Coordinates of C-alpha atoms and ligand atoms in Angstrom, one line a residue:
X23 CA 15.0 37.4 223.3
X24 CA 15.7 40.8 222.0
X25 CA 15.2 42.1 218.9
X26 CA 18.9 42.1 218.2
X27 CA 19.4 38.5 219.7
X28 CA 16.5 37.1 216.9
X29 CA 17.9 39.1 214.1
X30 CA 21.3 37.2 215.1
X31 CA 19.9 33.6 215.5
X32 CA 19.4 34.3 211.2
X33 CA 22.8 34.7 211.2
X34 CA 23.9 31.4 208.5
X35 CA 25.1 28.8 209.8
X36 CA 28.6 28.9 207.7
X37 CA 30.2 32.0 209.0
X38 CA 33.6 33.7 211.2
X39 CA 33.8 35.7 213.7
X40 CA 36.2 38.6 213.4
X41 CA 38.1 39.5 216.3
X42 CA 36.3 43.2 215.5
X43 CA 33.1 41.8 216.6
X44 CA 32.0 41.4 213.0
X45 CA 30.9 37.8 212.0
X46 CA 31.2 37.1 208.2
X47 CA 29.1 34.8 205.8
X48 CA 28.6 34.7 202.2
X49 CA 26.7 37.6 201.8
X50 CA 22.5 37.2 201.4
X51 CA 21.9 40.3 199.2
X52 CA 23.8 40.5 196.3
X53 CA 21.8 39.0 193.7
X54 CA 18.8 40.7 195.3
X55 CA 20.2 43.5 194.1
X56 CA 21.6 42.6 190.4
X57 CA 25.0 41.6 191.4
X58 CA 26.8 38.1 191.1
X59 CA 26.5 36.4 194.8
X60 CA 29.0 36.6 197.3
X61 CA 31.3 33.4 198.2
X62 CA 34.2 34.8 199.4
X63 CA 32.2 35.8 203.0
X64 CA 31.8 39.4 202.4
X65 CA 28.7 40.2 204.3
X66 CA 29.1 41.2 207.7
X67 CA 27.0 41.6 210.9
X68 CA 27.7 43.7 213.9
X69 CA 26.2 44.3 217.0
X70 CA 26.6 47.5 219.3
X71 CA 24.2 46.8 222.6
X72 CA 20.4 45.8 221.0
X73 CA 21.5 47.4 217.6
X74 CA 22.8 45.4 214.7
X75 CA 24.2 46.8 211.6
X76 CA 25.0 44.7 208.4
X77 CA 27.2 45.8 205.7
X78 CA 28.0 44.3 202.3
X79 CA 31.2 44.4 200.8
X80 CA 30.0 43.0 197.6
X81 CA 27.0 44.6 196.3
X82 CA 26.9 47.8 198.9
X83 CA 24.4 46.7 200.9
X84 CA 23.7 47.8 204.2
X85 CA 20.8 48.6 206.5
X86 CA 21.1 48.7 210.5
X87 CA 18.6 48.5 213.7
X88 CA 18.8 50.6 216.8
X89 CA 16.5 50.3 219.9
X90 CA 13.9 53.4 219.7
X91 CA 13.6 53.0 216.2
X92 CA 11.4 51.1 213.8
X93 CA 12.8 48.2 212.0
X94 CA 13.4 49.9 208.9
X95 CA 12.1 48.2 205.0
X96 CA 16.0 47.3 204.1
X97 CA 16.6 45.5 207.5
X98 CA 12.9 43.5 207.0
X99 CA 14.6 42.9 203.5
X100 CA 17.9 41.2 205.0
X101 CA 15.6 39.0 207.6
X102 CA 13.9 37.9 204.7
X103 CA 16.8 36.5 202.7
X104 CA 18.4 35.2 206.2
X105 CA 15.5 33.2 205.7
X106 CA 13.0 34.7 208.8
X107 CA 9.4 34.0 207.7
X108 CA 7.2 36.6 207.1
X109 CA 5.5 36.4 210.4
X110 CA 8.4 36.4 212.8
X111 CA 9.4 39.7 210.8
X112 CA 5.7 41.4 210.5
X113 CA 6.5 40.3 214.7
X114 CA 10.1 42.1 214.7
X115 CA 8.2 45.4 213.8
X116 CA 5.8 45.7 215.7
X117 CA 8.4 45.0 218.7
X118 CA 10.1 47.6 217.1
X119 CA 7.6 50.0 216.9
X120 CA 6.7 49.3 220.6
X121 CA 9.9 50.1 221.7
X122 CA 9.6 53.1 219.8
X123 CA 6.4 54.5 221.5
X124 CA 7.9 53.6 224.8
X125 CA 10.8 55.5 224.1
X126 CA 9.0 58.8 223.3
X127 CA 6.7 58.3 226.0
X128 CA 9.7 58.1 228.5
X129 CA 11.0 61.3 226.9
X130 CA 7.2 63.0 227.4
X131 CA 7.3 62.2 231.3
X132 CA 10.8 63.6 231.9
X133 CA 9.8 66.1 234.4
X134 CA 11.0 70.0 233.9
X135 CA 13.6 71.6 236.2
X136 CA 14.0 74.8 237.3
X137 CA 17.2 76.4 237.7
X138 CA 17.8 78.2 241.0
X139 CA 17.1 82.0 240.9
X140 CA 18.2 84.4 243.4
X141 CA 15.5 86.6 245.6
X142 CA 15.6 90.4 245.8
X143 CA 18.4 91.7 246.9
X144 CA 18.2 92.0 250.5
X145 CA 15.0 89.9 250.9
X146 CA 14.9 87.6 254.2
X147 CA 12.1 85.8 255.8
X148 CA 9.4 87.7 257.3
X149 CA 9.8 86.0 260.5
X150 CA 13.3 86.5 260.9
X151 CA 12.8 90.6 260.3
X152 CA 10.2 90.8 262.7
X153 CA 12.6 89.7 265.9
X154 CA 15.2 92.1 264.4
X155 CA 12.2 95.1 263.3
X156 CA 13.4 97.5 266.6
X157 CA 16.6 97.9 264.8
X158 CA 14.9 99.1 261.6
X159 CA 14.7 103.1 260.7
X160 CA 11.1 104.2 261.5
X161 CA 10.2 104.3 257.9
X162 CA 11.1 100.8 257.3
X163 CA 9.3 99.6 260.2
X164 CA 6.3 101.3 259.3
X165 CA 7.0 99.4 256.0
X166 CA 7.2 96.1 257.4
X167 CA 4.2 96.6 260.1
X168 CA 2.4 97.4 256.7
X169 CA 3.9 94.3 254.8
X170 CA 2.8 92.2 258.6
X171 CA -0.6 93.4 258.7
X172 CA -1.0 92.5 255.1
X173 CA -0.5 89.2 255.5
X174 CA -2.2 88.3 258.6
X175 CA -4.9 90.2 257.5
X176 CA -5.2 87.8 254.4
X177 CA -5.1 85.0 257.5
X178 CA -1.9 83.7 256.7
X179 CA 0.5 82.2 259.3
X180 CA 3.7 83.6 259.4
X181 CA 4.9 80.4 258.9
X182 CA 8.9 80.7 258.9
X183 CA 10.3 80.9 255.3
X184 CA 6.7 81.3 253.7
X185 CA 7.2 84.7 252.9
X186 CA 10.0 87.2 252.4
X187 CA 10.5 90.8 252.7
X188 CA 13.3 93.1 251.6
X189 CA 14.3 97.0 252.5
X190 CA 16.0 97.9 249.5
X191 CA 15.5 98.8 245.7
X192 CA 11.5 99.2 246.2
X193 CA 10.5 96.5 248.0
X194 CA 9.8 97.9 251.2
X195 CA 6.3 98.0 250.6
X196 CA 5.7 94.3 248.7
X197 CA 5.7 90.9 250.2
X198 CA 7.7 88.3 248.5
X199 CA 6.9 85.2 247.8
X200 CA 9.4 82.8 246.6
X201 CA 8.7 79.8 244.2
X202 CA 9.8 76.8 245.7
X203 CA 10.7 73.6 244.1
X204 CA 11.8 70.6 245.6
X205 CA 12.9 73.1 248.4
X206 CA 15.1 75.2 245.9
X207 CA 14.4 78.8 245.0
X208 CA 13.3 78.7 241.7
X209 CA 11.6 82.5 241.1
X210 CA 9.8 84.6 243.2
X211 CA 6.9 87.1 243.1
X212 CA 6.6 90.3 244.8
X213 CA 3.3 91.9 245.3
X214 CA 2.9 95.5 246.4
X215 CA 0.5 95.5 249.9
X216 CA -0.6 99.7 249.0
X217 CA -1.9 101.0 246.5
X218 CA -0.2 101.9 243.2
X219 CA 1.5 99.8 240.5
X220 CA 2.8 97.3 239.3
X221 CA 0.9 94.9 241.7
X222 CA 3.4 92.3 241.2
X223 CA 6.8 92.6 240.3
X224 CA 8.0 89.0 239.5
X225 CA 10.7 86.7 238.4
X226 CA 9.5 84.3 236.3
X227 CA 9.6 80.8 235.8
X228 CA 7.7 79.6 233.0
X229 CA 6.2 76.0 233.6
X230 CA 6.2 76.1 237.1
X231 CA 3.7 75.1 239.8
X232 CA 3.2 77.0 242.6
X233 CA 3.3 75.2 245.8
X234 CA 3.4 71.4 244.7
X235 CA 6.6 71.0 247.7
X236 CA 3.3 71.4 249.7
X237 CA 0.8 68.5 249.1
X238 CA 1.3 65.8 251.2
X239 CA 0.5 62.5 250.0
X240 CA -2.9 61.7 252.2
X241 CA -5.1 64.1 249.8
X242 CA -6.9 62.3 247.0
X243 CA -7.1 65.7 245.9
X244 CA -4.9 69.0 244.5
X245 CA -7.0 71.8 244.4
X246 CA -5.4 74.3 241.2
X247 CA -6.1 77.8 241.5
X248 CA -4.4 80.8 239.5
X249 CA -2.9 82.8 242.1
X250 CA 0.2 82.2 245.1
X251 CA -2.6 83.8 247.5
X252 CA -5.6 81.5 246.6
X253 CA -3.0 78.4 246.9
X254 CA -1.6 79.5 250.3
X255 CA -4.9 79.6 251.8
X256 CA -6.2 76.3 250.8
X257 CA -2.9 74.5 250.8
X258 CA -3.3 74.4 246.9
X259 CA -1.5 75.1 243.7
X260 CA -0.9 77.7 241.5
X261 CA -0.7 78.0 238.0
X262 CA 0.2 81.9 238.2
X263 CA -1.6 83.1 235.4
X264 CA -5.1 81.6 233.8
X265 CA -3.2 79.6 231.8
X266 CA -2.0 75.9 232.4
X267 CA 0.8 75.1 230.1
X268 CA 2.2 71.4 229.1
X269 CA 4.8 71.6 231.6
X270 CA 2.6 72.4 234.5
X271 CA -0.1 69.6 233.2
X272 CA 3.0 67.4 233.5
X273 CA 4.2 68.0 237.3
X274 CA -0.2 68.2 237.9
X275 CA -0.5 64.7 236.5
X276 CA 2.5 63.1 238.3
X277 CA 0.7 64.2 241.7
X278 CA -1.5 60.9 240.2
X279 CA -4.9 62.2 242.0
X280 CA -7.8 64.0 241.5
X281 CA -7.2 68.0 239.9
X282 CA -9.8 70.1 240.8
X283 CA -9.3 73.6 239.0
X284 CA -10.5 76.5 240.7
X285 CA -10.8 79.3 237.9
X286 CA -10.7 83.2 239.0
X287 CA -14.4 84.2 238.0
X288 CA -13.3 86.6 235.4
X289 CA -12.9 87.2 232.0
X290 CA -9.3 84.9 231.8
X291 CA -11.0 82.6 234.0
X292 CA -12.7 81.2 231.3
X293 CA -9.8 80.1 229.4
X294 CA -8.5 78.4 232.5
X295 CA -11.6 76.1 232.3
X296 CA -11.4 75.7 228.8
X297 CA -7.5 74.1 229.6
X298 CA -8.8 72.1 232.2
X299 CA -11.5 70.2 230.7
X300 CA -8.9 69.7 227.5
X301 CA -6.6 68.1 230.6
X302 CA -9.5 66.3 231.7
X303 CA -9.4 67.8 235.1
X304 CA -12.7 68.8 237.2
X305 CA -13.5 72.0 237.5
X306 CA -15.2 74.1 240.5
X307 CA -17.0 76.8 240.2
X308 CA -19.3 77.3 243.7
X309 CA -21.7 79.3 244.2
X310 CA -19.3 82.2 245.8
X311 CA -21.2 84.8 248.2
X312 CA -21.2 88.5 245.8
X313 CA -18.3 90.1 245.6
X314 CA -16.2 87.0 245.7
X315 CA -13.8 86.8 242.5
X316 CA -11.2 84.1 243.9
X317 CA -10.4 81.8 246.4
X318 CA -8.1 83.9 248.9
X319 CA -11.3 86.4 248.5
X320 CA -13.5 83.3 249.7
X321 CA -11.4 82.1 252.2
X322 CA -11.6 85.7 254.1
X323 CA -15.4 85.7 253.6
X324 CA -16.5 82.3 254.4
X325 CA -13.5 80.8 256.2
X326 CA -10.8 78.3 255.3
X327 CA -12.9 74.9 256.1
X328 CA -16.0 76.1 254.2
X329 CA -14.6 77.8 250.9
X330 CA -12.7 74.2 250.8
X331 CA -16.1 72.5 251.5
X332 CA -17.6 74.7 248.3
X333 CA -14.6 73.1 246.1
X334 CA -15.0 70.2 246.7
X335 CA -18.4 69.5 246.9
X336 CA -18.7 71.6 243.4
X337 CA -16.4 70.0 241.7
X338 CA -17.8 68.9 238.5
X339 CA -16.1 66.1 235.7
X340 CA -18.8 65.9 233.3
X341 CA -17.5 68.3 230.3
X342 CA -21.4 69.2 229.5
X343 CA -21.9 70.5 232.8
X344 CA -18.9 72.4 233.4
X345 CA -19.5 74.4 229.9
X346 CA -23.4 74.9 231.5
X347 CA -21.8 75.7 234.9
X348 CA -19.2 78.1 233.3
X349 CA -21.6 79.6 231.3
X350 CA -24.3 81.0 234.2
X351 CA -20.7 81.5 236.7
X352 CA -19.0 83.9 234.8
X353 CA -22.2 85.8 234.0
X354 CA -23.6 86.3 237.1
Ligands
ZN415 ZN1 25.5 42.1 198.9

């Protein structure tokens, strides 16, 4: 029985039913509340789905219940001069309050979307310029060859739609990388392959995960790294920044397997482990060859298979030892 269905079966046994929806009895509060009791049946109980609201046309009574909410002191009043024992009401509230905790949990777990956000102007896949590259102006090809070499040089695939590259407005000399969400365009980041700034020029989208279309259900892992690079070339995430914010802990923890965060080892990185032990995720920090600051930097020096190895194996949970890890890591 609901909650609404037991606050009913009080209901006195002399009473009408409207054709409203409102049943009337003699009303139970009146002389609860220094007024002369009601016999002329001006109490009245309605119910709209689970919630019940009771109004008195004598004294000015009235309290109601709605799912999601507690069961309030006037309604716990009413039961009581319905005639509910104490315990079947101490019972109703702590239904109530149930429901309540449910409710906001259910809110907590919606997940974030992203709205769709268009690429630079001009941007189409890598792959797709390549076949068309002989009809490019000599500059522009040179640009692209650049953009190419980049990317294969970082030991990427060109796999088709992975990364994007545009002629116009600047971006002849960045690769860009959209974010992808549920296979929608959701931002994009554009990083310069020569020298000179800004490195990245991006559009962003705060809350987002990089990657997570990506990880296929047979890992028992996701490995959580700060940038698009160091994801692509461990089939990761990315958190884009040393920060992981509530949103992104959200669409982490709905993965519903192990997080291993990867922290950059520098100066932000720190922070970043300080975030994940607060989610209570593990956190790797391996024993990186010199020079090495992040995964993509790892994955070029040691190869794909044994900078994942490092992760994994060094993956630590224990709180204590990730603060005596982090501590030696970032300083040597
Ligand atoms: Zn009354």
């Amino acid at each position: 029985m609901s909650i609404g269905d037991i606050i009913y079966s009080y209901i006195p046994a002399r009473h009408k039913n409207t054709p409203s929806g409102w049943t009337k009895f003699n009303a139970v509060c009146c002389h609860h509340n220094g007024t002369s009791a009601d016999t002329r049946q001006r109490g009245g109980i309605i119910r709209n789905g689970d919630g019940v609201s009771y109004h008195c046309f004598n004294c000015g009574f009235k309290t109601s219940y709605q799912p999601g909410r507690h069961l309030t002191r006037k309604m716990r009043q009413l039961l009581g001069w319905m005639g509910a024992p104490d315990d079947v009401v101490t019972k109703l509230s702590l239904e109530a309050l149930k429901i309540e905790s449910d409710e906001k949990a259910l809110e907590a777990v919606t997940l974030p979307t992203f709205e769709d956000k268009p690429l630079p102007e001009g941007a189409m896949p890598i792959d797709e310029w390549i076949q068309i590259s002989n009809k490019l102006p000599d500059d522009l090809r040179a640009n692209l060859e650049e953009v190419v070499e980049y990317v294969v040089g970082r030991r990427f695939f060109l796999i088709p739609g992975m990364f994007y590259w545009s002629p116009l407005n600047g971006f002849a000399d960045r690769v860009i990388i959209p974010f992808k969400y549920q296979g929608r365009i959701v931002g994009n980041t554009a990083r310069k392959v020569t020298a000179g700034k800004p490195k990245y020029i991006s559009e962003q989208t705060p809350g987002y995960v990089f990657n997570l279309d990506n990880q296929t259900l047979d890992r028992e892992f996701v490995i959580v790294c700060e940038g698009p690079f160091d994801a692509l070339s461990i089939d990761g995430v990315a958190i884009l920044g040393a920060e992981i914010m509530d949103k992104q802990a959200l669409l982490l923890n709905r993965l519903n397997r192990r997080v291993i965060v990867v922290p950059d080892k520098d100066a932000d990185g720190a922070r970043t482990v300080e975030q994940a032990v607060a989610n209570g995720y593990s956190v790797s920090m391996p024993d990186w060859p010199d020079g090495v600051k992040d995964v993509n930097d790892a994955v070029l020096k040691l190869g794909r298979l044994m900078a994942l190895y490092l992760i994994v194996t060094q993956a630590e949970d224990n709180e204590l030892k990730i603060r005596l890890k982090a501590k030696k890591w970032f300083a040597s």
